[in-house]
Amino acid sequence: MSARFEEIDWRQTAKGAISLRRRRDPASGTEVYEVKLDDDFLMSSQFTAGEIALARLGLEPLPDTALDVVVGGLGLGYTAHAVLEDPRVRSLTVVEALDEVIEWHQRHLVPLGADLTSDPRCRFLSADFFSLATDPQGFDPGIPGRRFHAIIVDIDHSPRHVLDPAHAPFYKPGGLHEFTGRLHPGGVFALWSNDPPDERFNAVLAQVFYESQAHIVEFHNPFQKRIATNTVYVARTQAPQA
């Protein structure tokens, strides 16, 4: 095996073969961590601007109070880590469907694993995020029906390009209504997308939430030698009347 490339872990899962790889970038000399599901690239530590912006934009509209947050999708942990950088955050529940991904963090095989697992505010929940959205227990099996200040989602490529066909209904009005019931009044639903802003999805958010906005996040793509973009959708339920 080349010293410039290492497959740290490979597992066969119910969703396909998942692998964690590390390579040395020849231009910068930095180590890059990548996650693949079968032949599909899920995440790279070389491109984290969108994941970090997802957390920051999702928390930005919330009041100065102790915040309870859910993150759907762990990946390499950049969204969860950015959530914990906000001093207002009291608790973070990260819902991840693949035990293997959680194990990478617990074994410190990924760069942010030690930070996440050592923070007492953070806990990992091994479960299907979308199934919990419709479960009467909600996102905290110990406190049925618990509400949160923010639900932040980074699972699918976009509302149109999902990793599993079973996810598609949750990007429609009926599915999004499930999240409103898990939020405090004035709470935030935030979603990462690899696609440009989708006017059809914006219209769906406007049907379900009190207010919503699509943010474009720019970052440099060294492979294509151009500026690339992600989209972060931020939607809020109606805040209590003063």
Rosetta silent file (secondary structure, phi, psi, omega in degrees, C-alpha in Angstrom):
SEQUENCE: MSARFEEIDWRQTAKGAISLRRRRDPASGTEVYEVKLDDDFLMSSQFTAGEIALARLGLEPLPDTALDVVVGGLGLGYTAHAVLEDPRVRSLTVVEALDEVIEWHQRHLVPLGADLTSDPRCRFLSADFFSLATDPQGFDPGIPGRRFHAIIVDIDHSPRHVLDPAHAPFYKPGGLHEFTGRLHPGGVFALWSNDPPDERFNAVLAQVFYESQAHIVEFHNPFQKRIATNTVYVARTQAPQA
SCORE:     score description
SCORE:     0.000 S_00000001
   1 L     0.000  136.602  179.989    0.000    0.000    0.000 S_00000001
   2 L   -65.693  144.646  177.204    1.323    3.452   -0.865 S_00000001
   3 L   -67.062  -16.692 -179.682    2.385    5.668    2.050 S_00000001
   4 L   -86.676   -3.947 -178.312    0.237    8.371    0.486 S_00000001
   5 E  -145.622  137.319  177.537   -2.948    6.328    0.880 S_00000001
   6 E  -144.521  131.449  170.997   -4.399    4.142    3.641 S_00000001
   7 E   -91.797  106.738 -174.265   -7.748    2.431    4.023 S_00000001
   8 E   -74.278  -39.514 -179.007   -8.266    2.741    7.768 S_00000001
   9 E  -153.704  147.977  176.220  -11.479    0.727    7.938 S_00000001
  10 E  -144.148  127.904 -179.531  -13.862   -1.106    5.617 S_00000001
  11 E  -137.902  145.944  169.931  -17.141   -2.695    6.679 S_00000001
  12 E   -90.745  123.889 -178.963  -20.095   -4.296    4.967 S_00000001
  13 E  -123.129  174.873  178.126  -23.287   -2.748    6.363 S_00000001
  14 L   -63.942  -22.837 -179.124  -27.011   -2.962    5.668 S_00000001
  15 L   -95.468   -3.595 -178.227  -26.649    0.222    3.602 S_00000001
  16 E   128.409 -174.464  179.838  -23.641   -1.025    1.621 S_00000001
  17 E   -83.464  120.920  179.941  -19.871   -1.161    2.021 S_00000001
  18 E  -110.035  139.674 -178.587  -18.600    1.800    4.019 S_00000001
  19 E  -137.442  147.035  173.821  -14.943    2.742    4.154 S_00000001
  20 E  -114.239  123.809 -175.461  -12.780    5.284    5.921 S_00000001
  21 E  -126.090  152.215  175.957   -9.680    6.333    3.986 S_00000001
  22 E  -131.255  134.413  177.800   -6.766    8.638    4.640 S_00000001
  23 E  -139.212  159.052  177.331   -4.512   10.119    1.999 S_00000001
  24 E   -99.332  123.280  179.751   -1.835   12.765    1.863 S_00000001
  25 L   -72.088  121.454 -174.843   -2.662   15.716   -0.358 S_00000001
  26 L   -66.431  -27.024 -177.587    0.355   16.214   -2.663 S_00000001
  27 L   -77.422  -47.261 -174.935   -0.160   19.966   -2.972 S_00000001
  28 L   -98.912  -20.368 -176.538   -0.518   20.906    0.699 S_00000001
  29 L    79.994    1.916 -178.913    1.002   17.863    2.380 S_00000001
  30 L   -83.555  156.840  176.307   -1.974   17.644    4.755 S_00000001
  31 E   -84.034  133.431  179.921   -3.796   14.448    5.623 S_00000001
  32 E  -116.823  128.937  177.324   -7.259   14.146    4.081 S_00000001
  33 E  -102.940  137.078 -177.445   -9.898   11.807    5.512 S_00000001
  34 E  -133.901  145.035  176.278  -12.638   10.501    3.228 S_00000001
  35 E  -119.275  129.975  176.954  -15.780    8.425    3.759 S_00000001
  36 E  -124.686  143.747  170.702  -17.281    6.321    0.964 S_00000001
  37 E  -117.354  110.339 -167.208  -20.450    4.266    0.838 S_00000001
  38 L    54.182 -121.221 -179.736  -19.952    1.745   -1.963 S_00000001
  39 L   -98.810    8.693 -174.538  -18.710    4.006   -4.802 S_00000001
  40 E   -98.116  120.855  175.364  -20.393    7.135   -3.442 S_00000001
  41 E   -73.363  123.735  179.000  -18.222    9.759   -1.708 S_00000001
  42 E   -94.978  -38.946 -175.327  -20.065   10.910    1.417 S_00000001
  43 E  -162.698  151.735  175.580  -17.596   13.318    2.954 S_00000001
  44 E  -138.453  138.656  176.903  -14.040   14.620    2.823 S_00000001
  45 L   -70.476   -4.834  176.958  -12.110   16.561    5.437 S_00000001
  46 L   -80.814  -20.249 -177.547  -10.862   18.678    2.540 S_00000001
  47 L  -130.119   92.575 -176.141  -14.312   20.224    2.090 S_00000001
  48 L  -123.633    0.453 -176.118  -15.907   21.147    5.398 S_00000001
  49 H   -59.401  -41.496 -178.979  -17.053   24.755    4.896 S_00000001
  50 H   -66.781  -41.178 -179.488  -20.644   23.723    4.223 S_00000001
  51 H   -65.846  -40.357  178.691  -20.849   21.403    7.236 S_00000001
  52 H   -69.482  -42.907  178.224  -19.441   24.052    9.571 S_00000001
  53 H   -63.114  -34.291  177.650  -21.682   26.769    8.124 S_00000001
  54 H   -55.617  -47.853  179.626  -24.677   24.464    8.588 S_00000001
  55 H   -66.069  -46.695 -174.987  -24.128   24.457   12.354 S_00000001
  56 H   -68.022  -43.123  178.465  -23.353   28.152   12.639 S_00000001
  57 H   -69.038  -34.038  179.079  -26.224   29.339   10.444 S_00000001
  58 H   -68.098  -33.991 -179.032  -28.600   26.941   12.152 S_00000001
  59 H   -88.704  -21.741 -173.758  -27.770   28.244   15.630 S_00000001
  60 L   -54.051  -42.217 -175.866  -27.410   31.914   14.698 S_00000001
  61 L   -76.564   -6.464 -172.127  -31.143   32.850   14.910 S_00000001
  62 L   -81.809  154.606 -176.588  -31.624   31.287   18.347 S_00000001
  63 L   -73.694  168.581  179.404  -31.826   33.299   21.565 S_00000001
  64 L   -78.512   81.259 -179.477  -29.112   33.623   24.187 S_00000001
  65 L  -148.842  174.449  177.978  -30.154   30.671   26.291 S_00000001
  66 L   -71.508  120.134 -171.657  -29.096   27.103   27.047 S_00000001
  67 E  -104.329  136.858  172.323  -29.655   25.254   23.769 S_00000001
  68 E  -109.562  125.490 -169.200  -30.525   21.608   23.210 S_00000001
  69 E  -128.499  143.488  169.816  -29.599   20.486   19.689 S_00000001
  70 E  -113.720  134.105  171.068  -30.045   17.401   17.508 S_00000001
  71 E  -116.083  125.401  175.013  -27.710   16.700   14.591 S_00000001
  72 E   -94.353  113.067 -178.484  -28.798   14.103   12.047 S_00000001
  73 L   102.039  121.487 -178.870  -25.726   12.425   10.553 S_00000001
  74 L   -95.556  -50.231 -179.304  -22.279   12.161   12.152 S_00000001
  75 L    55.154 -132.168  177.285  -19.890   11.614    9.238 S_00000001
  76 L   -86.986   -0.367  170.564  -16.468   13.020   10.086 S_00000001
  77 L    90.524    7.663 -174.601  -18.015   15.124   12.853 S_00000001
  78 H   -70.315  -36.070  177.045  -17.493   18.657   11.520 S_00000001
  79 H   -67.827  -47.364  178.997  -21.109   19.763   11.957 S_00000001
  80 H   -59.627  -42.509 -179.554  -21.301   18.334   15.481 S_00000001
  81 H   -63.162  -40.810  178.858  -17.963   19.926   16.393 S_00000001
  82 H   -66.747  -34.513  175.131  -19.114   23.334   15.143 S_00000001
  83 H   -60.919  -45.940 -176.818  -22.302   23.018   17.222 S_00000001
  84 H   -70.135  -17.133  175.568  -20.235   22.384   20.353 S_00000001
  85 L   -71.954  -16.559  178.339  -18.105   25.456   19.645 S_00000001
  86 L   -81.884  116.661 -175.567  -21.179   27.571   20.439 S_00000001
  87 L   -65.588  -15.081  178.911  -21.036   28.278   24.215 S_00000001
  88 L   -74.835  -17.718 -173.607  -24.842   28.473   24.383 S_00000001
  89 E   -72.191  122.563  178.800  -25.176   24.750   23.606 S_00000001
  90 E   -93.418  -37.567 -179.648  -26.188   22.764   26.683 S_00000001
  91 E  -148.551  147.535  177.596  -26.665   19.372   25.036 S_00000001
  92 E  -134.025  124.286  173.099  -26.057   17.767   21.659 S_00000001
  93 E  -110.227  118.978  179.285  -27.580   14.498   20.457 S_00000001
  94 E  -104.371  117.980 -178.257  -25.983   13.163   17.278 S_00000001
  95 E   -99.355  119.997 -177.212  -28.127   10.561   15.519 S_00000001
  96 E  -132.600  129.723 -175.773  -26.165    8.212   13.255 S_00000001
  97 L   -76.068  -24.752 -174.065  -27.563    5.130   11.497 S_00000001
  98 L  -105.031  116.589  177.638  -24.230    3.326   11.132 S_00000001
  99 H   -58.698  -32.069 -177.837  -22.568    1.947   14.259 S_00000001
 100 H   -61.018  -38.784 -179.441  -19.306    1.803   12.319 S_00000001
 101 H   -67.772  -42.837  176.464  -19.196    5.594   11.971 S_00000001
 102 H   -60.248  -41.664 -179.580  -19.805    6.076   15.686 S_00000001
 103 H   -62.242  -36.619  177.427  -17.052    3.561   16.408 S_00000001
 104 H   -56.397  -41.726 -179.741  -14.565    5.541   14.288 S_00000001
 105 H   -71.565  -42.324 -179.718  -15.068    8.479   16.625 S_00000001
 106 H   -64.287  -32.155  178.563  -14.959    6.388   19.784 S_00000001
 107 L   -89.185    0.413  178.821  -11.700    4.783   18.631 S_00000001
 108 L    60.767   38.210  177.304  -10.302    8.204   17.629 S_00000001
 109 L   -83.840  -12.133  179.930   -9.722    7.065   14.049 S_00000001
 110 L  -118.659  155.570 -170.298  -10.942   10.426   12.724 S_00000001
 111 L   -57.490  -35.331 -174.925   -9.494   13.867   13.547 S_00000001
 112 L   -98.236    3.492 -176.167  -12.413   15.143   15.675 S_00000001
 113 H   -57.923  -45.530 -177.994  -13.215   11.868   17.429 S_00000001
 114 H   -64.527  -40.929 -179.975  -11.377   12.687   20.659 S_00000001
 115 H   -63.389  -45.046 -176.560  -12.975   16.140   20.926 S_00000001
 116 H   -69.190  -43.932 -175.161  -16.515   14.851   20.418 S_00000001
 117 H   -74.332  -19.599 -179.774  -16.270   11.834   22.680 S_00000001
 118 H   -93.125   -7.965 -179.040  -14.660   13.791   25.527 S_00000001
 119 L   -85.606  118.187 -176.392  -17.252   16.600   25.565 S_00000001
 120 L   -65.941  -15.480  178.690  -19.872   15.810   28.241 S_00000001
 121 L   -78.189  -15.679 -169.954  -22.521   17.740   26.331 S_00000001
 122 E  -105.514  133.755  171.636  -22.314   15.350   23.371 S_00000001
 123 E  -136.742  147.689  177.486  -23.843   11.911   23.028 S_00000001
 124 E   -99.645  136.273  176.667  -24.173    9.593   20.049 S_00000001
 125 E  -119.359  116.135 -179.640  -27.449    7.832   19.372 S_00000001
 126 E   -83.099  102.636 -176.011  -27.264    4.807   17.083 S_00000001
 127 L  -170.093  164.442  174.196  -30.551    4.975   15.168 S_00000001
 128 L   -81.849  117.750 -175.580  -32.155    5.939   11.895 S_00000001
 129 H   -56.128  -45.386 -175.392  -32.724    9.686   12.108 S_00000001
 130 H   -70.809  -30.974  176.010  -35.826    9.690    9.910 S_00000001
 131 H   -67.077  -39.937  179.061  -37.428    6.819   11.814 S_00000001
 132 H   -65.523  -29.685 -179.476  -37.001    8.721   15.072 S_00000001
 133 H   -61.379  -30.041 -178.774  -38.700   11.751   13.527 S_00000001
 134 H  -102.588   -5.483 -179.447  -41.950    9.777   13.317 S_00000001
 135 L   -77.730  134.203  178.037  -41.479    7.741   16.498 S_00000001
 136 L   -57.368  -25.969  177.572  -43.611    8.939   19.454 S_00000001
 137 L   -70.037  -27.351 -179.169  -40.468    8.692   21.595 S_00000001
 138 L    75.575 -151.054 -174.619  -38.745   11.261   19.382 S_00000001
 139 L   -90.979    5.108  176.321  -35.023   11.940   19.481 S_00000001
 140 L  -137.185   96.774 -177.943  -34.583   11.149   23.179 S_00000001
 141 L   -57.666  -25.458 -179.769  -35.780    7.669   24.188 S_00000001
 142 L   -78.440  -21.271 -179.469  -35.374    8.638   27.856 S_00000001
 143 L  -132.554   85.318 -177.606  -37.710   11.651   27.569 S_00000001
 144 L   -56.165  133.513  177.788  -40.580   10.848   25.156 S_00000001
 145 L    77.695   10.870 -179.737  -41.710   13.857   23.161 S_00000001
 146 L   -58.046  140.327  177.597  -38.737   16.008   24.187 S_00000001
 147 L  -104.492  155.495 -177.357  -38.397   19.228   22.214 S_00000001
 148 E  -127.958  162.471  177.964  -35.195   20.831   20.996 S_00000001
 149 E   -83.612  -26.262  179.830  -34.083   24.309   19.999 S_00000001
 150 E  -150.129  140.307  170.576  -32.509   23.158   16.734 S_00000001
 151 E  -121.059  117.053 -171.731  -32.585   20.115   14.470 S_00000001
 152 E  -119.442  125.480 -168.163  -29.656   20.172   12.057 S_00000001
 153 E  -123.046  126.696  174.064  -29.496   17.633    9.239 S_00000001
 154 L  -140.052   80.915 -176.647  -26.571   16.528    7.054 S_00000001
 155 L  -124.439  -56.559 -177.559  -27.478   13.103    5.680 S_00000001
 156 L   -92.046  165.421  177.663  -28.512   13.218    2.022 S_00000001
 157 L   -65.682  -36.373  178.850  -26.810   14.975   -0.871 S_00000001
 158 L  -171.817  170.363  176.536  -29.847   17.230   -1.280 S_00000001
 159 L   -59.163  -25.494  179.213  -33.653   17.076   -1.002 S_00000001
 160 L   -92.165  -27.802 -175.063  -33.734   15.725   -4.561 S_00000001
 161 L  -114.582   88.273 -174.977  -30.680   13.438   -4.343 S_00000001
 162 L   -97.766  153.891  179.462  -31.216   11.149   -1.368 S_00000001
 163 L   -77.124  -24.110 -178.602  -29.059    8.230   -0.274 S_00000001
 164 L  -140.462  130.027  179.685  -32.105    6.048    0.362 S_00000001
 165 H   -55.359  -25.024  179.572  -35.524    6.347   -1.353 S_00000001
 166 H   -66.864  -17.543  179.531  -37.128    6.007    2.091 S_00000001
 167 H   -79.155  -24.828 -170.510  -35.768    9.474    2.967 S_00000001
 168 H   -53.935  -41.506 -178.152  -37.603   11.278    0.159 S_00000001
 169 H   -62.247  -21.145 -177.402  -40.966   11.785    1.964 S_00000001
 170 H   -77.644   -6.453  175.452  -39.263   13.764    4.725 S_00000001
 171 H  -101.553   12.874  175.960  -38.486   16.587    2.301 S_00000001
 172 L  -110.537  168.388 -173.916  -42.170   17.058    1.533 S_00000001
 173 H   -53.563  -44.690 -178.820  -44.713   18.939    3.662 S_00000001
 174 H   -61.377  -42.273  179.718  -45.900   15.898    5.597 S_00000001
 175 H   -68.833  -41.700 -179.802  -42.388   14.811    6.491 S_00000001
 176 H   -66.590  -29.172  176.543  -41.208   18.292    7.450 S_00000001
 177 H   -61.597  -28.010  177.735  -44.209   18.671    9.762 S_00000001
 178 H   -60.948  -34.962 -178.416  -42.721   15.839   11.814 S_00000001
 179 H   -75.582  -33.098 -179.596  -39.782   18.095   12.685 S_00000001
 180 H   -61.182  -34.232  179.424  -41.906   21.066   13.736 S_00000001
 181 L   -72.874  -11.714  178.649  -43.396   18.932   16.492 S_00000001
 182 L   -98.481   -0.289 -175.908  -39.901   18.203   17.846 S_00000001
 183 E  -108.398  147.553  168.519  -38.943   21.884   18.112 S_00000001
 184 E   -65.785  157.357  170.499  -39.588   24.516   20.743 S_00000001
 185 E   -53.860  132.056 -175.990  -41.540   27.581   19.514 S_00000001
 186 E    81.944    6.017 -179.030  -39.055   29.648   17.528 S_00000001
 187 E   -74.719  164.465 -172.030  -36.898   26.562   16.982 S_00000001
 188 E  -115.519  136.546  165.910  -34.762   25.988   13.891 S_00000001
 189 E  -111.692  121.671 -178.872  -34.660   23.257   11.277 S_00000001
 190 E  -124.854  142.091 -173.469  -31.430   23.503    9.235 S_00000001
 191 E  -138.619  133.328  173.800  -30.431   21.351    6.267 S_00000001
 192 E   -89.943  143.292  175.431  -27.231   20.963    4.221 S_00000001
 193 E  -141.238  142.202  176.979  -27.447   20.416    0.459 S_00000001
 194 L   -86.550   -6.714 -178.330  -24.789   19.878   -2.176 S_00000001
 195 L   -97.347  162.866  172.451  -27.069   21.380   -4.840 S_00000001
 196 L   -62.672  165.080  178.548  -27.826   25.036   -5.596 S_00000001
 197 L   -52.124  134.800 -175.255  -30.889   26.553   -3.880 S_00000001
 198 L  -107.776  110.167 -176.200  -33.996   24.657   -4.941 S_00000001
 199 H   -63.364  -33.029  178.661  -37.012   26.916   -5.408 S_00000001
 200 H   -66.466  -41.929  178.250  -39.409   23.997   -5.170 S_00000001
 201 H   -70.257  -36.542  174.281  -37.965   22.968   -1.813 S_00000001
 202 H   -56.034  -41.239  179.739  -37.970   26.600   -0.659 S_00000001
 203 H   -66.284  -36.077  177.446  -41.708   26.644   -1.392 S_00000001
 204 H   -66.045  -44.752  177.434  -42.202   23.469    0.634 S_00000001
 205 H   -58.701  -40.927 -179.093  -40.341   24.978    3.607 S_00000001
 206 H   -65.398  -27.915  176.427  -42.507   28.093    3.352 S_00000001
 207 H   -69.846  -33.516 -169.333  -45.623   25.928    3.597 S_00000001
 208 H   -97.979  -38.743 -172.693  -44.468   24.258    6.794 S_00000001
 209 L  -106.839  160.809 -178.592  -42.391   26.807    8.718 S_00000001
 210 L   -67.461  -38.468  177.074  -43.059   30.352    9.847 S_00000001
 211 E  -151.939  153.166 -178.950  -39.993   31.653    7.985 S_00000001
 212 E  -155.169  157.803 -179.428  -37.189   30.138    5.919 S_00000001
 213 E  -154.445  145.317  174.604  -34.121   31.125    3.929 S_00000001
 214 E  -105.331  125.153  179.223  -31.556   29.462    1.659 S_00000001
 215 E  -107.505  135.654  175.340  -27.918   30.476    2.243 S_00000001
 216 E   -96.112  126.505  179.918  -25.182   29.891   -0.336 S_00000001
 217 E  -109.589  120.741 -178.589  -21.841   28.823    1.157 S_00000001
 218 E  -100.171  146.012  175.299  -18.793   29.345   -1.059 S_00000001
 219 E  -156.141  158.912 -178.289  -15.455   27.532   -0.831 S_00000001
 220 E   -83.999  131.525  174.679  -12.457   26.876   -3.045 S_00000001
 221 E  -105.335  105.377 -175.857  -12.326   23.568   -4.902 S_00000001
 222 L   -69.061  -23.937 -179.978   -8.648   22.893   -5.717 S_00000001
 223 L   -71.013  -41.820 -179.816   -9.479   19.988   -8.050 S_00000001
 224 L   -94.213   -5.911  179.147  -11.660   22.111  -10.312 S_00000001
 225 L    53.166   50.300  179.534   -9.686   25.308   -9.568 S_00000001
 226 E  -156.274  171.343  174.674  -12.821   27.318   -8.995 S_00000001
 227 E   -82.272  127.049  176.175  -15.215   28.475   -6.302 S_00000001
 228 E  -107.682  168.504 -178.123  -17.761   25.785   -5.424 S_00000001
 229 E  -139.118  150.570  163.893  -20.932   26.152   -3.378 S_00000001
 230 E  -118.378  170.291  174.622  -23.191   24.316   -0.975 S_00000001
 231 E  -122.265  137.177  172.990  -26.624   25.405    0.208 S_00000001
 232 E  -119.530  119.359  175.786  -27.802   25.665    3.802 S_00000001
 233 E   -93.831  131.919  177.369  -31.541   25.944    4.392 S_00000001
 234 E  -126.470  120.428 -179.154  -32.611   27.507    7.686 S_00000001
 235 E  -128.541  146.738 -177.422  -36.279   27.439    8.696 S_00000001
 236 E  -126.897  146.391  168.604  -37.958   28.489   11.954 S_00000001
 237 L   -80.589  168.124 -177.305  -41.191   27.729   13.705 S_00000001
 238 L   -70.604  133.042  179.248  -43.150   30.687   15.040 S_00000001
 239 L   -77.194  156.596  176.968  -41.645   32.225   18.159 S_00000001
 240 L   -62.796  146.621 -179.805  -43.822   32.876   21.223 S_00000001
 241 L   -72.700  137.605 -179.502  -45.553   36.223   21.244 S_00000001
 242 L   -69.934    0.000    0.000  -43.935   38.839   23.495 S_00000001
